[in-house]
Amino acid sequence: IDECDAHGIEYIPTVSAMARPSGLITKDTYQTLKNDFLEAIKRESHYDAICLSLHGAGVVDGIDDMEGDFLQAVREVVGYDIPLVVSLDLHANMTEQMIHEADVLVGNVLYPHSDSYEIGREAVAIAKQLVEKKIKPTAHLINLPLIIPTFTTEKSPMIELNAACAEVEKHQKVIDCTIYHGFPYTDIEQMGVSVLVTTDDDPQLAEQEAQKIAEKIWEVK
């Protein structure tokens, strides 16, 4: 909201729902939330972009990748011309479907999540750039065969790994570099640590930098 206000962007609130990490989300609950959101965007006709704040490790009874499914449902309504930017929790279990459906995904770097405000502003700033056609995002995701417990980021090894990501982001063509810890308590196949690097129209650079960070993570596993 503050980032929108700073640039004179009108924002249209839709749906807010949350719960503490727990068991499976029931099908009925998920369907209700999804329908409420889809109906909200169907009611609006004049908007330039969509920004969503999702967790990234949602699991519905019968759907392992809630966020991937949710984003696909949004695309079925708005198509692929509307920029779709998503902010995620650093404990997201990243999937290729999430990467495919969103234009850009950005995530928390810190745990405890004291940087959610900044990540929200980043998401809106990126959406503005997309609307103005100043960037053409390309992303590369690496899922590591690694599960880690939830631990804070102000200590080693995460403080050094986050610093390495910050170095990657200094490259003028890098939009975002994030290490996702994954949510170790989810009983799904695609769960665990991952690296996502997003660049401005440079897939080779995205792959190269993602591989570099993945190797650093593996060295200190």
Coordinates of C-alpha atoms in Angstrom, one line a residue:
I1 CA 0.0 0.0 0.0
D2 CA 2.8 2.4 0.9
E3 CA 4.6 1.7 -2.4
C4 CA 1.4 2.3 -4.3
D5 CA 0.8 5.6 -2.5
A6 CA 4.4 6.6 -3.2
H7 CA 3.8 6.3 -7.0
G8 CA 0.2 7.4 -7.1
I9 CA -1.0 3.9 -8.0
E10 CA -4.6 3.0 -7.3
Y11 CA -5.0 -0.3 -5.5
I12 CA -8.1 -2.5 -5.3
P13 CA -8.2 -4.9 -2.3
T14 CA -9.6 -8.3 -2.9
V15 CA -9.4 -11.2 -0.3
S16 CA -7.3 -11.7 2.8
A17 CA -7.2 -15.0 4.7
M18 CA -4.6 -16.6 6.9
A19 CA -4.0 -19.5 9.3
R20 CA -1.2 -20.7 11.4
P21 CA 0.9 -23.6 9.9
S22 CA -1.0 -26.8 10.6
G23 CA -2.5 -29.7 8.7
L24 CA -4.0 -30.1 5.3
I25 CA -6.3 -27.4 4.0
T26 CA -9.7 -28.9 3.2
K27 CA -10.9 -28.9 -0.4
D28 CA -14.0 -26.9 0.6
T29 CA -12.0 -24.2 2.4
Y30 CA -9.6 -23.8 -0.5
Q31 CA -12.4 -23.8 -3.1
T32 CA -14.2 -21.1 -1.2
L33 CA -11.1 -18.9 -0.9
K34 CA -10.2 -19.4 -4.5
N35 CA -13.7 -18.6 -5.7
D36 CA -13.9 -15.5 -3.6
F37 CA -10.7 -14.2 -5.1
L38 CA -11.6 -15.1 -8.7
E39 CA -15.0 -13.4 -8.3
A40 CA -13.3 -10.3 -6.9
I41 CA -11.1 -9.9 -10.0
K42 CA -13.9 -10.7 -12.3
R43 CA -15.9 -7.8 -10.9
E44 CA -13.1 -5.4 -11.9
S45 CA -12.3 -4.6 -15.5
H46 CA -9.7 -1.8 -15.3
Y47 CA -6.5 -2.9 -13.7
D48 CA -2.9 -3.1 -15.0
A49 CA -1.3 -5.7 -12.7
I50 CA -2.0 -8.2 -9.9
C51 CA 0.1 -8.5 -6.8
L52 CA -0.4 -11.4 -4.5
S53 CA 1.0 -12.1 -1.1
L54 CA 1.1 -15.9 -0.7
H55 CA 3.0 -18.3 1.6
G56 CA 4.3 -20.8 -0.8
A57 CA 3.9 -24.0 1.1
G58 CA 0.2 -24.5 1.1
V59 CA -1.1 -28.0 0.8
V60 CA -4.7 -28.8 0.0
D61 CA -6.3 -32.2 0.4
G62 CA -5.6 -33.6 -3.1
I63 CA -3.5 -30.7 -4.2
D64 CA 0.2 -30.7 -3.3
D65 CA 1.0 -27.3 -4.8
M66 CA -1.7 -25.0 -3.6
E67 CA 0.0 -21.9 -4.9
G68 CA 0.7 -23.3 -8.3
D69 CA -2.9 -24.3 -8.6
F70 CA -4.1 -20.9 -7.4
L71 CA -1.9 -19.0 -9.8
Q72 CA -3.1 -21.2 -12.7
A73 CA -6.7 -20.4 -11.8
V74 CA -5.9 -16.7 -11.8
R75 CA -4.3 -17.0 -15.3
E76 CA -7.4 -18.8 -16.6
V77 CA -9.4 -15.7 -15.7
V78 CA -7.0 -12.8 -16.6
G79 CA -4.8 -14.5 -19.2
Y80 CA -1.0 -14.0 -19.6
D81 CA -0.9 -10.3 -20.7
I82 CA -1.6 -8.9 -17.2
P83 CA 1.6 -8.8 -15.0
L84 CA 1.3 -11.1 -12.0
V85 CA 3.8 -10.6 -9.2
V86 CA 3.9 -12.7 -6.1
S87 CA 5.6 -12.2 -2.7
L88 CA 6.4 -15.4 -0.8
D89 CA 7.5 -16.6 2.6
L90 CA 11.1 -17.8 2.7
H91 CA 9.7 -21.2 3.7
A92 CA 8.0 -21.7 0.4
N93 CA 8.3 -25.1 -1.4
M94 CA 9.1 -23.8 -4.9
T95 CA 7.6 -25.5 -8.0
E96 CA 8.0 -25.0 -11.7
Q97 CA 4.3 -24.4 -12.0
M98 CA 4.6 -21.4 -9.7
I99 CA 7.5 -20.1 -11.9
H100 CA 5.4 -20.6 -15.0
E101 CA 2.3 -18.9 -13.9
A102 CA 3.8 -15.8 -12.2
D103 CA 5.8 -13.1 -14.0
V104 CA 8.0 -12.6 -11.0
L105 CA 8.2 -14.3 -7.5
V106 CA 10.0 -12.6 -4.7
G107 CA 10.5 -13.9 -1.1
N108 CA 11.5 -13.1 2.4
V109 CA 15.3 -13.2 3.0
L110 CA 15.1 -13.0 6.8
Y111 CA 13.7 -15.3 9.5
P112 CA 12.0 -14.2 11.7
H113 CA 10.2 -12.5 8.8
S114 CA 11.2 -8.9 9.7
D115 CA 11.5 -7.9 6.0
S116 CA 7.9 -8.6 4.8
Y117 CA 7.2 -4.9 4.4
E118 CA 10.2 -4.4 2.2
I119 CA 9.4 -7.5 0.1
G120 CA 5.9 -6.2 -0.4
R121 CA 7.2 -2.8 -1.6
E122 CA 9.6 -4.7 -3.9
A123 CA 6.7 -6.7 -5.4
V124 CA 4.8 -3.5 -6.2
A125 CA 7.9 -1.8 -7.7
I126 CA 8.5 -4.8 -10.0
A127 CA 4.8 -4.8 -11.0
K128 CA 5.1 -1.1 -12.0
Q129 CA 8.2 -1.9 -14.1
L130 CA 6.3 -4.7 -15.8
V131 CA 3.4 -2.4 -16.6
E132 CA 5.8 0.1 -18.0
K133 CA 7.5 -2.7 -20.0
K134 CA 10.9 -1.7 -18.6
I135 CA 11.8 -5.4 -17.8
K136 CA 11.3 -8.8 -19.3
P137 CA 11.7 -11.3 -16.5
T138 CA 13.4 -14.7 -17.0
A139 CA 13.8 -17.1 -14.1
H140 CA 15.7 -20.2 -13.2
L141 CA 14.8 -22.5 -10.3
I142 CA 17.0 -25.1 -8.7
N143 CA 15.4 -27.5 -6.2
L144 CA 18.1 -29.1 -4.0
P145 CA 17.7 -32.6 -2.6
L146 CA 18.0 -31.1 0.9
I147 CA 15.6 -30.6 3.8
I148 CA 16.6 -28.2 6.6
P149 CA 15.0 -27.3 10.0
T150 CA 13.5 -23.9 10.5
F151 CA 16.3 -21.7 11.8
T152 CA 17.1 -18.0 11.9
T153 CA 19.1 -16.1 9.3
E154 CA 21.3 -13.9 11.4
K155 CA 23.8 -16.8 12.1
S156 CA 26.0 -18.9 9.9
P157 CA 25.5 -20.4 7.3
M158 CA 22.5 -18.4 6.2
I159 CA 24.0 -15.0 6.9
E160 CA 26.8 -15.8 4.4
L161 CA 24.5 -17.4 1.9
N162 CA 22.1 -14.4 1.9
A163 CA 25.2 -12.2 1.5
A164 CA 26.1 -14.2 -1.6
C165 CA 22.6 -13.6 -3.0
A166 CA 22.9 -9.9 -2.3
E167 CA 26.1 -9.9 -4.3
V168 CA 24.3 -11.6 -7.2
E169 CA 21.6 -8.9 -7.1
K170 CA 24.2 -6.2 -7.6
H171 CA 24.4 -7.3 -11.3
Q172 CA 22.3 -4.7 -13.3
K173 CA 20.4 -7.5 -15.1
V174 CA 19.4 -9.4 -11.9
I175 CA 16.0 -8.6 -10.6
D176 CA 16.0 -10.9 -7.6
C177 CA 17.9 -13.8 -6.0
T178 CA 16.3 -15.7 -3.2
I179 CA 17.1 -18.8 -1.2
Y180 CA 13.9 -20.6 -0.2
H181 CA 14.4 -22.8 2.9
G182 CA 11.3 -24.9 2.1
F183 CA 8.8 -26.0 4.8
P184 CA 10.1 -29.2 6.2
Y185 CA 6.8 -30.3 7.8
T186 CA 5.0 -30.7 4.5
D187 CA 4.6 -34.3 3.3
I188 CA 4.9 -33.7 -0.4
E189 CA 7.4 -34.8 -3.1
Q190 CA 8.6 -31.3 -4.1
M191 CA 9.7 -30.0 -0.7
G192 CA 13.0 -28.6 0.4
V193 CA 15.6 -25.9 -0.2
S194 CA 15.6 -24.1 -3.5
V195 CA 17.2 -21.1 -5.2
L196 CA 15.4 -18.8 -7.6
V197 CA 17.2 -16.2 -9.7
T198 CA 15.2 -13.8 -11.9
T199 CA 16.9 -11.7 -14.5
D200 CA 15.9 -9.1 -17.1
D201 CA 15.8 -11.1 -20.3
D202 CA 18.9 -13.1 -19.6
P203 CA 18.1 -16.8 -19.0
Q204 CA 21.7 -17.9 -19.2
L205 CA 22.7 -15.4 -16.4
A206 CA 19.7 -16.6 -14.3
E207 CA 20.8 -20.2 -14.6
Q208 CA 24.5 -19.4 -14.0
E209 CA 23.9 -17.4 -10.8
A210 CA 21.3 -19.9 -9.5
Q211 CA 23.8 -22.7 -10.0
K212 CA 26.5 -20.7 -8.2
I213 CA 24.3 -20.2 -5.1
A214 CA 23.1 -23.8 -5.2
E215 CA 26.7 -25.0 -5.1
K216 CA 27.4 -22.7 -2.1
I217 CA 24.4 -24.2 -0.2
W218 CA 25.5 -27.7 -1.0
E219 CA 29.0 -27.0 0.3
V220 CA 27.7 -26.1 3.8
K221 CA 24.9 -28.6 3.9

